[in-house]
């Protein structure tokens, strides 16, 4: 059965991309273009992918963000004195 009529993408193709590692509608779109034209198939793609089917992967950026958020904040630099119209 067709999921994306715009590009002729079937349920089997969506499942094959998911089995190959595509976990989100955006990743399916990158692999097959499904969901990139009219968008009416995106909810069906979400349904085929299910919830929580793919493991969450921690990226280096998110790991660095976690490490940075745990570090104490640096003190703020003092503000420069305001210039008045008379001083300019």
CSV table of C-alpha atoms in Angstrom, one decimal:
chain,number,residue,atom,x,y,z
A,1,UNK,CA,0.0,0.0,0.0
A,2,UNK,CA,1.2,3.5,-0.8
A,3,UNK,CA,2.1,5.8,2.1
A,4,UNK,CA,3.3,8.7,0.0
A,5,UNK,CA,1.3,9.3,-3.2
A,6,UNK,CA,3.5,12.2,-4.3
A,7,UNK,CA,6.6,10.0,-4.6
A,8,UNK,CA,5.1,6.5,-4.8
A,9,UNK,CA,6.7,5.3,-1.5
A,10,UNK,CA,5.1,2.1,0.0
A,11,UNK,CA,4.8,0.8,3.5
A,12,UNK,CA,7.3,-1.8,2.7
A,13,UNK,CA,9.9,0.8,1.7
A,14,UNK,CA,9.2,2.8,4.9
A,15,UNK,CA,9.7,-0.4,7.0
A,16,UNK,CA,12.9,-1.2,5.0
A,17,UNK,CA,14.3,2.3,5.7
A,18,UNK,CA,13.3,2.0,9.4
A,19,UNK,CA,15.1,-1.4,9.6
A,20,UNK,CA,18.2,0.3,8.1
A,21,UNK,CA,18.2,2.8,10.9
A,22,UNK,CA,15.9,5.7,9.9
A,23,UNK,CA,14.1,6.5,13.2
A,24,UNK,CA,12.2,9.7,12.4
A,25,UNK,CA,10.0,11.1,9.6
A,26,UNK,CA,12.9,13.4,8.7
A,27,UNK,CA,15.3,10.5,8.3
A,28,UNK,CA,12.7,8.7,6.2
A,29,UNK,CA,12.3,11.8,4.1
A,30,UNK,CA,16.1,12.0,3.5
A,31,UNK,CA,16.1,8.4,2.4
A,32,UNK,CA,13.0,8.3,0.2
A,33,UNK,CA,11.6,11.9,-0.2
A,34,UNK,CA,8.3,10.7,1.5
A,35,UNK,CA,6.7,13.6,3.4
A,36,UNK,CA,8.6,16.3,1.6
A,37,UNK,CA,5.9,17.5,-0.9
A,38,UNK,CA,2.4,17.9,0.4
A,39,UNK,CA,3.1,16.4,3.9
A,40,UNK,CA,-0.2,14.4,4.1
A,41,UNK,CA,1.7,11.2,4.7
A,42,UNK,CA,3.9,12.3,7.7
A,43,UNK,CA,1.4,11.1,10.3
A,44,UNK,CA,1.2,7.7,8.6
A,45,UNK,CA,5.0,7.5,8.5
A,46,UNK,CA,5.0,8.4,12.3
A,47,UNK,CA,2.6,5.6,12.9
A,48,UNK,CA,4.7,3.1,10.9
A,49,UNK,CA,7.8,4.1,12.9
A,50,UNK,CA,6.0,3.8,16.2
A,51,UNK,CA,7.2,5.3,19.5
A,52,UNK,CA,10.5,4.6,21.0
A,53,UNK,CA,11.5,2.0,18.4
A,54,UNK,CA,15.0,3.5,18.0
A,55,UNK,CA,17.4,3.9,20.8
A,56,UNK,CA,18.3,7.4,21.8
A,57,UNK,CA,21.9,8.1,20.9
A,58,UNK,CA,24.0,10.6,22.9
A,59,UNK,CA,25.9,12.7,20.5
A,60,UNK,CA,29.2,14.5,21.3
A,61,UNK,CA,27.4,17.8,21.1
A,62,UNK,CA,24.7,16.8,23.6
A,63,UNK,CA,27.3,15.3,25.9
A,64,UNK,CA,29.3,18.5,25.8
A,65,UNK,CA,26.2,20.5,26.5
A,66,UNK,CA,25.5,18.4,29.5
A,67,UNK,CA,29.0,18.9,30.8
A,68,UNK,CA,28.8,22.6,30.2
A,69,UNK,CA,25.5,23.0,31.9
A,70,UNK,CA,26.9,21.2,35.0
A,71,UNK,CA,29.8,23.6,35.3
A,72,UNK,CA,29.4,26.7,37.4
A,73,UNK,CA,28.7,29.9,35.6
A,74,UNK,CA,31.5,32.4,35.1
A,75,UNK,CA,31.0,35.8,36.8
A,76,UNK,CA,29.6,38.5,34.5
A,77,UNK,CA,32.0,41.2,33.3
A,78,UNK,CA,31.3,44.7,34.6
A,79,UNK,CA,29.3,46.9,32.2
A,80,UNK,CA,31.0,49.7,30.5
A,81,UNK,CA,30.1,53.2,31.7
A,82,UNK,CA,27.3,54.8,29.7
A,83,UNK,CA,28.2,57.7,27.5
A,84,UNK,CA,26.1,60.8,27.7
A,85,UNK,CA,25.3,63.2,24.9
A,86,UNK,CA,27.4,65.9,26.5
A,87,UNK,CA,30.5,63.6,26.7
A,88,UNK,CA,30.3,62.7,23.1
